[in-house]
CSV table of C-alpha atoms in Angstrom, one decimal:
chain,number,residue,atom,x,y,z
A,1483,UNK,CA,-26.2,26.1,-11.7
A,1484,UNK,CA,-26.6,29.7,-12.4
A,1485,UNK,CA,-25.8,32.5,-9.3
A,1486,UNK,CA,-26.9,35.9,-9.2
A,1487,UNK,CA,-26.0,37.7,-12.5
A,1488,UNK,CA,-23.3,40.3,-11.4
A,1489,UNK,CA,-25.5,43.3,-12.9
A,1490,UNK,CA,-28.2,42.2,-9.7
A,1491,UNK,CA,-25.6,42.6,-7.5
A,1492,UNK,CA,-24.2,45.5,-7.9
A,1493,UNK,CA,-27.3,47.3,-9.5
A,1494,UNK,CA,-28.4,50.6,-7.7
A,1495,UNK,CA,-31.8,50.5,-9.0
A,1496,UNK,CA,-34.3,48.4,-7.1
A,1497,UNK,CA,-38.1,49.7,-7.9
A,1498,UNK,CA,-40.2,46.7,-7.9
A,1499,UNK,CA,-43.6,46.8,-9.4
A,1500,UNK,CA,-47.2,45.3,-8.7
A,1501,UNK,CA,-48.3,41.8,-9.8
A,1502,UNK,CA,-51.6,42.4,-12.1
A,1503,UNK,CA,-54.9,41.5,-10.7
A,1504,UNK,CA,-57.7,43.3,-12.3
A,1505,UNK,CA,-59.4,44.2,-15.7
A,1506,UNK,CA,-57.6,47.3,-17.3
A,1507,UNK,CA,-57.6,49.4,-20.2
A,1508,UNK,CA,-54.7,51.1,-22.3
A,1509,UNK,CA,-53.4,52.8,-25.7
A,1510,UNK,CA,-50.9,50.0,-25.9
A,1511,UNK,CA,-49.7,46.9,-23.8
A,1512,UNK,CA,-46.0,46.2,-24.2
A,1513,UNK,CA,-45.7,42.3,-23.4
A,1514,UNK,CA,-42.0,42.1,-22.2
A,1515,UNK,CA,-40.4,44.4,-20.1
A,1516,UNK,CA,-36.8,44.4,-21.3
A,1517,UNK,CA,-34.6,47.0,-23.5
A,1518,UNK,CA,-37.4,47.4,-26.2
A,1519,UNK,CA,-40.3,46.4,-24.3
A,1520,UNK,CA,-39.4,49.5,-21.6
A,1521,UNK,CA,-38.0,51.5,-24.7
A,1522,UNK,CA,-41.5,51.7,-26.3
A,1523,UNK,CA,-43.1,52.2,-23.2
A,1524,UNK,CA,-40.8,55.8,-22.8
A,1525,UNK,CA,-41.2,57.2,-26.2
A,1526,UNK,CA,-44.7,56.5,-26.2
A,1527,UNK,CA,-45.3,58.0,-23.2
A,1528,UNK,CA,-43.7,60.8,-24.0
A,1529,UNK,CA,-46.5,61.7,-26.9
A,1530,UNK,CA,-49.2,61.4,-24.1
A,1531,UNK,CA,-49.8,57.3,-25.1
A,1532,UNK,CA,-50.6,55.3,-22.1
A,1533,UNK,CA,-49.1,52.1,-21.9
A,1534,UNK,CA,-49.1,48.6,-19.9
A,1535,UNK,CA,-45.7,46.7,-19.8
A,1536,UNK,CA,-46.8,43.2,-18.6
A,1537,UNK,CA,-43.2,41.5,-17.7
A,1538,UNK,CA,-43.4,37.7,-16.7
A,1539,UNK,CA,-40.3,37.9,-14.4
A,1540,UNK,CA,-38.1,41.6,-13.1
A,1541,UNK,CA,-37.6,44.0,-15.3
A,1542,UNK,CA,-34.8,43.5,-17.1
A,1543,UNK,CA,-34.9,39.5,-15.9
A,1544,UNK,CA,-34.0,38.4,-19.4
A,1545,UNK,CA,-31.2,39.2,-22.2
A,1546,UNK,CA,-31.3,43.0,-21.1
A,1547,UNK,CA,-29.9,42.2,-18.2
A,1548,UNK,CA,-27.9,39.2,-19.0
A,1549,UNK,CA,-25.4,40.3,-21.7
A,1550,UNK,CA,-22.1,42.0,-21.3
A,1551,UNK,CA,-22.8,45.7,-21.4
A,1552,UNK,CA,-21.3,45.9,-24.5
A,1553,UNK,CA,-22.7,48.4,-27.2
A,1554,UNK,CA,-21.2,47.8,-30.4
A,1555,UNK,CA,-21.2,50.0,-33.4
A,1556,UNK,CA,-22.9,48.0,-36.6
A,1557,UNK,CA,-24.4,44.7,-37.0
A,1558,UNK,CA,-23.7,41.0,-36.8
A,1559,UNK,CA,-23.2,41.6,-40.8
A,1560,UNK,CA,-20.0,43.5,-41.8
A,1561,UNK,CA,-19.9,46.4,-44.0
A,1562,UNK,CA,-19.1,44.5,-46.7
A,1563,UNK,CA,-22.2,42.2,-46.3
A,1564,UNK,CA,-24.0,45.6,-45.4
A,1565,UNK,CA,-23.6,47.0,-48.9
A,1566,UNK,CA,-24.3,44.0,-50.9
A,1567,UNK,CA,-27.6,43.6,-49.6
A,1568,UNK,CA,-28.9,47.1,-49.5
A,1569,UNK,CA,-26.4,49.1,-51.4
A,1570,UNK,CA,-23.9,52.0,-50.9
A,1571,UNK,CA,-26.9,54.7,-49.7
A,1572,UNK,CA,-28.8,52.6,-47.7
A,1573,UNK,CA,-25.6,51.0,-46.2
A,1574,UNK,CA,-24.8,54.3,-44.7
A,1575,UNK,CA,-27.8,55.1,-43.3
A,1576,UNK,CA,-28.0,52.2,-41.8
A,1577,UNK,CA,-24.4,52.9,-40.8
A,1578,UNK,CA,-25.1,55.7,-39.1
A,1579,UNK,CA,-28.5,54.5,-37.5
A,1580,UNK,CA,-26.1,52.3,-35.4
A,1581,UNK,CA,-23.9,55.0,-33.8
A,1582,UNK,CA,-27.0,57.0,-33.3
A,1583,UNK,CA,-28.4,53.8,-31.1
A,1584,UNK,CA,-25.7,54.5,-28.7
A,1585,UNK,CA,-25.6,58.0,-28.5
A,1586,UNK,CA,-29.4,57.5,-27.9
A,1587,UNK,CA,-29.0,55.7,-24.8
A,1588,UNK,CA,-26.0,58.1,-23.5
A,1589,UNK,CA,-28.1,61.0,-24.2
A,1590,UNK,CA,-31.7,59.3,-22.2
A,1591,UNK,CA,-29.2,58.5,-19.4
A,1592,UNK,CA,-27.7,61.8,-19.2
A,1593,UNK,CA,-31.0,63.8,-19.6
A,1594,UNK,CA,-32.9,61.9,-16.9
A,1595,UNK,CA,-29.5,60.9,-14.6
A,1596,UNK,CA,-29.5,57.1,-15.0
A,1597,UNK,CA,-26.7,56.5,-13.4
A,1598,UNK,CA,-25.5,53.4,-15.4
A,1599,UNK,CA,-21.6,53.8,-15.8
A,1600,UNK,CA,-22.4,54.9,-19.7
A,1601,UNK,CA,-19.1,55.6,-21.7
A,1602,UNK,CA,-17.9,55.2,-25.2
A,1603,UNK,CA,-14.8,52.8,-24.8
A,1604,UNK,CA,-14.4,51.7,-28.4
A,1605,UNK,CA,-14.1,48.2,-29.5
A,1606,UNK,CA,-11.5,45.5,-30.8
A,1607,UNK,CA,-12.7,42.9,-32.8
A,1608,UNK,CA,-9.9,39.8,-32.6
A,1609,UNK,CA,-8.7,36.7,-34.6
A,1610,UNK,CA,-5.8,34.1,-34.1
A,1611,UNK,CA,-5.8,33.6,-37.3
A,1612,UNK,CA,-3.2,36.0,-39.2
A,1613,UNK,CA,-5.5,35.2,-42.3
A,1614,UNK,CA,-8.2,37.6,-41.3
A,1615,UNK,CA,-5.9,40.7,-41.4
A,1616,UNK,CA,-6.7,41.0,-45.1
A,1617,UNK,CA,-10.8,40.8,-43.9
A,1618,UNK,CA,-10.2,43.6,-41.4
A,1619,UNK,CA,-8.2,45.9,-43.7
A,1620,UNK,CA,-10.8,45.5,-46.5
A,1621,UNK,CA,-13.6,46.7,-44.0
A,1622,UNK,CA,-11.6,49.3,-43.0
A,1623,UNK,CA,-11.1,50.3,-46.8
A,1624,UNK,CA,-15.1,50.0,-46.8
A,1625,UNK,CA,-15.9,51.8,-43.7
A,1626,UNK,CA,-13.6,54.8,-44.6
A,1627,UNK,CA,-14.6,55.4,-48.1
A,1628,UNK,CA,-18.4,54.7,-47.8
A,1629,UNK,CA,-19.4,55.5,-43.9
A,1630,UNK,CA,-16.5,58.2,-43.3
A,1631,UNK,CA,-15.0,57.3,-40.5
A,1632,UNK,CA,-12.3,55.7,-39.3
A,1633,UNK,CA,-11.3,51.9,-38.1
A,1634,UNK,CA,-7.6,50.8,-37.5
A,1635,UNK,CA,-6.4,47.4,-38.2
A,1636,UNK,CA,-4.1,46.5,-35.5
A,1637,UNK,CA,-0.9,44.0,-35.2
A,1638,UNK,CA,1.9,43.5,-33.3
A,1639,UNK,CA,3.0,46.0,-30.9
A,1640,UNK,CA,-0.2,48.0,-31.1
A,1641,UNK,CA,-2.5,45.1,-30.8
A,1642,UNK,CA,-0.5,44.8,-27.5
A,1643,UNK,CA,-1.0,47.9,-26.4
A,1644,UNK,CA,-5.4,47.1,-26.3
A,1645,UNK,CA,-4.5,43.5,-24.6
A,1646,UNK,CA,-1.6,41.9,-22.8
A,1647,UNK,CA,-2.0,38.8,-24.6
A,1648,UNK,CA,-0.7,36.5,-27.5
A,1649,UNK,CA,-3.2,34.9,-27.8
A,1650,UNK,CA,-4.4,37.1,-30.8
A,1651,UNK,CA,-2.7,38.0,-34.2
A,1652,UNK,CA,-4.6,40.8,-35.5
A,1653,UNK,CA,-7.6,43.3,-34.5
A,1654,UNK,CA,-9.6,45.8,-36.2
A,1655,UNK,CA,-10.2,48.6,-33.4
A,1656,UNK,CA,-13.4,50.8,-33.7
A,1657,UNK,CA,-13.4,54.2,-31.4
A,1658,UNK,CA,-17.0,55.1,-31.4
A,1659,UNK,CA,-18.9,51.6,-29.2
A,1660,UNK,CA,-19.8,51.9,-25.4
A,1661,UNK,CA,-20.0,50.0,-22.1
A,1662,UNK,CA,-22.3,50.6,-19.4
A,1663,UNK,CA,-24.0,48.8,-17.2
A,1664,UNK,CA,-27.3,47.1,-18.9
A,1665,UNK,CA,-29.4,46.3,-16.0
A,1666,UNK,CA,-29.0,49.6,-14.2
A,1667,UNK,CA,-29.5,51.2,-17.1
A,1668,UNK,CA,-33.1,49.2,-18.5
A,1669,UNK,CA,-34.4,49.2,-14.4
A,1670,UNK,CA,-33.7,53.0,-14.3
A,1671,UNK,CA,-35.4,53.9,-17.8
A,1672,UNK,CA,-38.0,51.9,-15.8
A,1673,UNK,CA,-38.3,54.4,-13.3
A,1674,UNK,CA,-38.4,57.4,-15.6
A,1675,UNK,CA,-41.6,55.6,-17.8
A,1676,UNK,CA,-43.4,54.7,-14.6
A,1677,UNK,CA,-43.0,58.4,-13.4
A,1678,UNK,CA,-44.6,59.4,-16.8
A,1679,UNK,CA,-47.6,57.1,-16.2
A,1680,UNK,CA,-46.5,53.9,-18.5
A,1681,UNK,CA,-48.1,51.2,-15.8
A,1682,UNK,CA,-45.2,48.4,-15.4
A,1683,UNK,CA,-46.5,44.7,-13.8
A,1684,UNK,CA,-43.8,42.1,-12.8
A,1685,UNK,CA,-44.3,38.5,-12.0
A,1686,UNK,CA,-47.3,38.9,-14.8
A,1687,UNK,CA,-47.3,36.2,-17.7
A,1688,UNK,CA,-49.4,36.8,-20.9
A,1689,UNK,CA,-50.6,33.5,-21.5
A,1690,UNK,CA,-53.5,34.3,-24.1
A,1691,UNK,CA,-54.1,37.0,-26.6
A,1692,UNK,CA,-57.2,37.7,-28.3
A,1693,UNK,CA,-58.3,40.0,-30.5
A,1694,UNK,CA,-61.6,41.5,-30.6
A,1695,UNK,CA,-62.5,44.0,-33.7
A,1696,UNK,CA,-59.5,46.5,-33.3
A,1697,UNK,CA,-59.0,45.8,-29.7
A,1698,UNK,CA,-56.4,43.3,-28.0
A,1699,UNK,CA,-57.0,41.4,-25.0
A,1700,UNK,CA,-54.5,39.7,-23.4
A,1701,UNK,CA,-54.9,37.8,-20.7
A,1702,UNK,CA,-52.9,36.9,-17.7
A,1703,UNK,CA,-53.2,34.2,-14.7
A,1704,UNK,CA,-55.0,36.8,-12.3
A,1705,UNK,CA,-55.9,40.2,-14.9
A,1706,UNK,CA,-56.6,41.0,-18.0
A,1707,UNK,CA,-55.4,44.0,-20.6
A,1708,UNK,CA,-58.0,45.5,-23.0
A,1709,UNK,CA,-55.7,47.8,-26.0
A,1710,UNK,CA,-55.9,49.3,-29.1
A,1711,UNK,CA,-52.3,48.4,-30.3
A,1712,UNK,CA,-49.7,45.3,-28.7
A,1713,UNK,CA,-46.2,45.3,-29.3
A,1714,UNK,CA,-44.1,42.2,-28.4
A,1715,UNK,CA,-40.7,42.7,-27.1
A,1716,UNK,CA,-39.8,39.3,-26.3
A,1717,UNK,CA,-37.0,38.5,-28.8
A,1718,UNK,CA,-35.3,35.6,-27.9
A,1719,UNK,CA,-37.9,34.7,-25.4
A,1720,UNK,CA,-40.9,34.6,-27.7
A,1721,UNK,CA,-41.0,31.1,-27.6
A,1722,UNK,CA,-44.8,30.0,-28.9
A,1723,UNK,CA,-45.8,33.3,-27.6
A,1724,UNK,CA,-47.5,34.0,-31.2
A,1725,UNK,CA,-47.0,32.0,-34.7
A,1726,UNK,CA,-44.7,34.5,-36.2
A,1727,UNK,CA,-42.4,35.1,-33.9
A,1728,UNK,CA,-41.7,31.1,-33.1
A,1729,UNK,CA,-40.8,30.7,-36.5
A,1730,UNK,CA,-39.1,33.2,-37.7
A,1731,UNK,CA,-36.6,33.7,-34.2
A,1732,UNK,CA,-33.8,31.4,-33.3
A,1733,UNK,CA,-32.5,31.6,-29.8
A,1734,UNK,CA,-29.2,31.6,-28.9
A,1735,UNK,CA,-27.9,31.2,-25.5
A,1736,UNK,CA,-25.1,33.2,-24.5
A,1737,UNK,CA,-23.1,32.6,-20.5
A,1738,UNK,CA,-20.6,34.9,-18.5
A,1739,UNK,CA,-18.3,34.6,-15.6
A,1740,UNK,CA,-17.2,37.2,-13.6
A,1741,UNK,CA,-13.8,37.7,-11.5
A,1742,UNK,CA,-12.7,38.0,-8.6
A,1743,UNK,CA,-11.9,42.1,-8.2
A,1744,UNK,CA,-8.6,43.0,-9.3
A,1745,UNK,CA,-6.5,46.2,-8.6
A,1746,UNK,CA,-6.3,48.8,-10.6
A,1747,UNK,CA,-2.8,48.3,-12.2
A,1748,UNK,CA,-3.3,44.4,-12.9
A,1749,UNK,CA,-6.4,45.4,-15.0
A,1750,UNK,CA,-4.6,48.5,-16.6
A,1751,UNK,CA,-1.8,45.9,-17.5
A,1752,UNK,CA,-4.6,43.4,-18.9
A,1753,UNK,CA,-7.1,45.6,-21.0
A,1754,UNK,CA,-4.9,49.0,-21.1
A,1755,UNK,CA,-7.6,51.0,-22.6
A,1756,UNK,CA,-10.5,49.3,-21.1
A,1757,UNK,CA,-12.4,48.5,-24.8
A,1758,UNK,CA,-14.5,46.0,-25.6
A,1759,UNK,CA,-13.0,43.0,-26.7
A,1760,UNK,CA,-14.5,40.1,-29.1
A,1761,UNK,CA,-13.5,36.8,-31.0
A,1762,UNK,CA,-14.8,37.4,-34.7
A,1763,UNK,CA,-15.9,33.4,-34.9
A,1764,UNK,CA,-18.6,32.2,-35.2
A,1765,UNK,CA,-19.3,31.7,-32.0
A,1766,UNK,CA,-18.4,34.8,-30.6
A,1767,UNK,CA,-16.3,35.2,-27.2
A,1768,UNK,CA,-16.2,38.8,-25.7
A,1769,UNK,CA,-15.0,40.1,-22.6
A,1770,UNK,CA,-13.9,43.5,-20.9
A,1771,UNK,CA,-13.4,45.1,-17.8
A,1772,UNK,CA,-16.3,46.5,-15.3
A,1773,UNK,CA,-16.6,49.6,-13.3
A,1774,UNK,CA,-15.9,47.3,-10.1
A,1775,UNK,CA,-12.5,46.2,-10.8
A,1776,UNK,CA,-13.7,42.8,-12.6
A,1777,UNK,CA,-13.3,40.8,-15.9
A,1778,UNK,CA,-16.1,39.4,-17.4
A,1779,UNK,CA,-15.5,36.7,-19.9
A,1780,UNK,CA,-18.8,35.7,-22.4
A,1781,UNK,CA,-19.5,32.9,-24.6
A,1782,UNK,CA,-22.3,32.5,-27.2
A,1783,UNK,CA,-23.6,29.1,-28.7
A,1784,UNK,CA,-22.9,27.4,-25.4
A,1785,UNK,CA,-26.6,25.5,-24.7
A,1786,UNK,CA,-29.2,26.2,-22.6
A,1787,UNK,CA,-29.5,26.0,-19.4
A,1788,UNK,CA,-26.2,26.7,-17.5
A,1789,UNK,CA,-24.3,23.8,-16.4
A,1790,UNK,CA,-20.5,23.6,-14.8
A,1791,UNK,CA,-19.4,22.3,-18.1
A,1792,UNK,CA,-20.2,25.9,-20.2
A,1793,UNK,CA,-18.4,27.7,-16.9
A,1794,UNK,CA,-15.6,25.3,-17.2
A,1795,UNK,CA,-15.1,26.0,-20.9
A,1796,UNK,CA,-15.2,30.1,-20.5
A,1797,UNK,CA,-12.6,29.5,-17.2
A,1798,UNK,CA,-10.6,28.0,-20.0
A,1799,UNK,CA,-11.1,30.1,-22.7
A,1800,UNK,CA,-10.4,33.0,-20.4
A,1801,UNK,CA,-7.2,31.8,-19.5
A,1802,UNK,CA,-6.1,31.2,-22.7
A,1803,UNK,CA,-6.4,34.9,-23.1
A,1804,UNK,CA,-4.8,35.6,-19.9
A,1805,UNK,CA,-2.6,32.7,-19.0
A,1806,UNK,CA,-1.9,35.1,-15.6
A,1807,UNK,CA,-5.2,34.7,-14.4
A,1808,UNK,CA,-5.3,30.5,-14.1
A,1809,UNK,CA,-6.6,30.0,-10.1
A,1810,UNK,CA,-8.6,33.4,-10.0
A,1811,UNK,CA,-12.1,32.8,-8.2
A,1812,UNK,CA,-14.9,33.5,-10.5
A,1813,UNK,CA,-17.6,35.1,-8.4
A,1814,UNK,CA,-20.2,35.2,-10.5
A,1815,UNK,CA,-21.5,33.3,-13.5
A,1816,UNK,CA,-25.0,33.4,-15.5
A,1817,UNK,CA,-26.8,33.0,-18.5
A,1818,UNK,CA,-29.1,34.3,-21.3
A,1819,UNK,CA,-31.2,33.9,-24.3
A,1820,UNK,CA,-30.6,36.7,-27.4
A,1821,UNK,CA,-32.7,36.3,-30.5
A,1822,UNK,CA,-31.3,35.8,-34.1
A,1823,UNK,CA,-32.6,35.5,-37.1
A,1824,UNK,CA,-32.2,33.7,-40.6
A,1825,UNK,CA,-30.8,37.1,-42.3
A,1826,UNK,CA,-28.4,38.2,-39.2
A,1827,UNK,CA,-30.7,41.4,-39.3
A,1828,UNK,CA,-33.1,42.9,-36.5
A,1829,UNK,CA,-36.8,42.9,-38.3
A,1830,UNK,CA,-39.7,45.1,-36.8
A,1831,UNK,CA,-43.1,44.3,-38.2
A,1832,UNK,CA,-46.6,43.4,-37.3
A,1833,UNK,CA,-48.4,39.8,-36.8
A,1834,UNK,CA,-50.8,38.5,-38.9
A,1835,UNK,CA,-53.2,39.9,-35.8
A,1836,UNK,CA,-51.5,43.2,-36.3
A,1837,UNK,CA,-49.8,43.8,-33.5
A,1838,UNK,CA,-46.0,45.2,-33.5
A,1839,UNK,CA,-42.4,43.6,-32.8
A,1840,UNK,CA,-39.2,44.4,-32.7
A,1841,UNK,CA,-36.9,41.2,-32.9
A,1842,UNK,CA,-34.2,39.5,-34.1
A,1843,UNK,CA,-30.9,42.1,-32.7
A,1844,UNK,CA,-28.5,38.9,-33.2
A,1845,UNK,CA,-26.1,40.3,-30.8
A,1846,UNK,CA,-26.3,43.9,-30.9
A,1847,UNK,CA,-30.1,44.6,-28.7
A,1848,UNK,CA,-28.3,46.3,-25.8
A,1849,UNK,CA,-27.2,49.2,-28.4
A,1850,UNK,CA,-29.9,48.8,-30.7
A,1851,UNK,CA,-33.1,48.1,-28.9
A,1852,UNK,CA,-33.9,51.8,-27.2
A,1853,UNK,CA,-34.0,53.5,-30.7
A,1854,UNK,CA,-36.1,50.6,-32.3
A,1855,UNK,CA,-38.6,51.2,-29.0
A,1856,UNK,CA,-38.7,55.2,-30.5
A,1857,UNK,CA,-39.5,53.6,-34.5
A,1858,UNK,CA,-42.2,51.0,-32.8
A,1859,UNK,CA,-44.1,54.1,-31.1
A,1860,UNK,CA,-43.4,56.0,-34.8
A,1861,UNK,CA,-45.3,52.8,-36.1
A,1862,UNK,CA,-47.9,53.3,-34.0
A,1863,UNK,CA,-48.5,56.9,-33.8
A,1864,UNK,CA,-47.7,57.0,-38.1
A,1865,UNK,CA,-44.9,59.2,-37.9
A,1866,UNK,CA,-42.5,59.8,-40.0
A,1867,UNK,CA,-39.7,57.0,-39.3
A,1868,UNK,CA,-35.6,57.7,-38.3
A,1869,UNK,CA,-35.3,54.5,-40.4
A,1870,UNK,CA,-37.4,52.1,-42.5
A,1871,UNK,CA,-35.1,49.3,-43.3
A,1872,UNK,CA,-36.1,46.9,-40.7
A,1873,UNK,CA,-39.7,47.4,-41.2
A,1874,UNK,CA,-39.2,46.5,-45.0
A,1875,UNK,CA,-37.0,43.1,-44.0
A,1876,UNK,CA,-39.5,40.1,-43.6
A,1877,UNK,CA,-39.0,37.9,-40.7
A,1878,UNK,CA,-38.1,34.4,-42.8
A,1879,UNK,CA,-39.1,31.4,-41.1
A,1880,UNK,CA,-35.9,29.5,-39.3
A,1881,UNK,CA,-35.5,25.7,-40.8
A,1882,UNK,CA,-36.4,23.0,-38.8
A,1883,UNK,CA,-38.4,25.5,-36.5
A,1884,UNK,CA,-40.2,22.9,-35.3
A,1885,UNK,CA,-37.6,21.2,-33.4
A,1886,UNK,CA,-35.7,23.9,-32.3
A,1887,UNK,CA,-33.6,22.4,-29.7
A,1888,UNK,CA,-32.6,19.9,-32.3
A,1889,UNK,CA,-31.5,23.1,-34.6
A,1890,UNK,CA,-29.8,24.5,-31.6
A,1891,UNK,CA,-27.3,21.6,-31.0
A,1892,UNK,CA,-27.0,20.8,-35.0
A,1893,UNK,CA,-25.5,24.5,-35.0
A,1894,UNK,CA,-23.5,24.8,-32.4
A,1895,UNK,CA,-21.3,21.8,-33.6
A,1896,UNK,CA,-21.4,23.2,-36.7
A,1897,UNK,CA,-19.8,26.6,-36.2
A,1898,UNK,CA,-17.5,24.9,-33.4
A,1899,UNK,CA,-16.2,22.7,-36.5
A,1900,UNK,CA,-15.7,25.9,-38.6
A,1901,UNK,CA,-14.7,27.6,-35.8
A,1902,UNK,CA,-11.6,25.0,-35.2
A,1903,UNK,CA,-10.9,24.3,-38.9
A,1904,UNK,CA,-10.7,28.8,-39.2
């Protein structure tokens, strides 16, 4: 059911890298070769480390190339729910880890020209329920007082100057997030760490991982990889990859459709100042404009795998929106699997093997995912760390972990029910 992910298409980057076939050696393999997998690879190259990414697909086949190029400030938890777990201090470091995540990835594309339409747009989180106003004000309240900056509750006329729509009542507009384009951007990091030596294999599965003394071994169908340290960057795509990681991360499947191109002044009139834009349910519905002229329309919670019925329901659900768009051709329209976990809260730690992940973004891995590839090399190298809150959050284990696609479906009816009821 799926097509070609619109990112594919119009992606300037097209490397490809060797299949492995032979016995090697390195510092550290990196199994998954997405936003953090490719992340970690970089930083550690960059403090003479030699690394193997082993990627069972493309680089930047899975969520990292999948999602809607959205870089949101914070987390899947508000400020609110940020300060009651960790407190004021803590709250605002973590505050500020966030905006340094983007500014991380506009400075590495900047520095090494990876041309991938970076910009800050700022975002509008939405609600069509007039209820929420008093939820958006009081994190506004929050975010100025503790974090020191400064988020506007919008209504009314100045709602309907970010979106030409009545479909929502109220917004709470953040300056500071950015677009770009994800897959450009992870495939042209790529480049840069396979410049610097970091070895990159496509089409190479690790389908066993041993351990023997302090060295790793993991094998794939037609090579092997000998290394002192392994990280796993596979996020919602762990699967039974290692015991950890199947039981502590839930996937979540997220789907897009793409538009037809539009003119310039039928966009402008749509999205006037090209933010991103996102449903604050449960179930979360974003969408914004692209550099080519397009809307693209996302949907978490949907199922997995694609089928006419999810494309159907965001066709909808987009022109609900936009009533103006009902008969636009949608050109494109693809899938993806992000990783949550229990606490809403990206954890990095280490298996009981000891090797590294970083896991769990719920949402927010394009922004977040290149600086947690810098803490996963300060791990390894023992360095002093930009952050140490999500090595000191455990990974819980997900209920029901066992049946998983049970869980999945159990949920999503859930949170459609609150979803329809809020």
């Amino acid at each position: 059911m799926e097509t070609a992910t619109l990112w594919e298409a119009t992606s300037k980057y097209k490397r490809t890298y060797p299949l492995l076939q032979e016995h090697i050696t390195a510092d550290v393999v990196i199994i998954g070769g997405g936003f953090t997998g490719i992340a970690s690879s970089y930083h550690l190259q960059n403090k003479g480390v030699h690394t193997v990414v082993l990627e069972q697909h493309t680089v930047g086949w899975g969520a990292s190339g999948r999602n809607g190029g959205m870089m949101n400030t914070g987390y899947k938890l508000s400020a609110a729910e940020t300060i009651k777990r960790w407190g004021v201090e803590e709250a605002i470091r973590l505050d500020q880890y966030a905006l340094d995540c983007n500014k991380a990835v506009e400075e590495i594309a900047k520095k090494h020209q990876i041309d991938c339409d970076v910009r800050m747009s700022g975002h509008v989180g939405l609600s069509k329920n007039k209820k929420k106003q008093q939820a958006f004000e009081n994190s506004q309240e929050l975010i100025a007082k503790h974090f020191g900056r400064e988020v506007k509750v919008l209504t009314g006329a100045e709602l309907q100057k970010e979106m030409n729509s009545d479909y929502y009542k109220v917004g709470l507009m953040d300056p500071l997030s950015y677009q770009f384009h994800p897959l450009d951007y992870v495939r042209g990091l790529a480049e840069v760490t396979n410049d610097l030596g970091g070895e990159i294999y496509e089409q190479t599965k690790a389908i066993d991982i041993q351990k023997t003394g302090k060295t790793f071994i993991v094998i794939t169908e037609k090579g092997m990889v000998e290394a002192k340290e392994l990280i796993f960057a596979t996020d919602g795509y762990s699967e039974k990859i290692t015991p950890e990681l199947h039981k502590g991360i839930f996937p979540l499947a997220s789907f897009v459709i793409a538009t037809e191109p539009f003119e310039q002044r039928v966009l402008e009139n749509m999205i006037p100042n090209n933010r991103n834009l996102y449903d604050t349910i449960n179930l979360v519905n974003y969408f914004r404009r692209t550099p080519d002229q397009r809307i693209i329309f996302g949907g978490s919670g949907i199922g997995y795998p694609a089928k006419q019925a999810f494309k159907d329901e965001l066709y909808m659900l987009l022109t609900s929106v936009f009533p103006q768009l009902k008969g636009v051709t949608i050109d494109y329209f693809w899938g993806g699997v992000i990783g949550a976990t229990v606490d809403k809260f990206p954890v990095i730690g280490r298996t009981e093997q000891g090797a590294y992940y970083s896991v769990g973004y719920t949402g927010h891995g394009a922004a977040q995912s290149t600086l947690h590839g810098k803490l996963l090399s300060q791990c390894i190298l023992n360095e002093e760390r930009i952050n140490a809150t999500f090595e000191n959050t455990s990974l819980k284990t997900v209920p029901l972990y066992t049946n998983k696609k049970f869980l999945v479906s159990a949920a999503n009816l859930y949170f459609r029910m609150l979803d329809k009821l809020g």
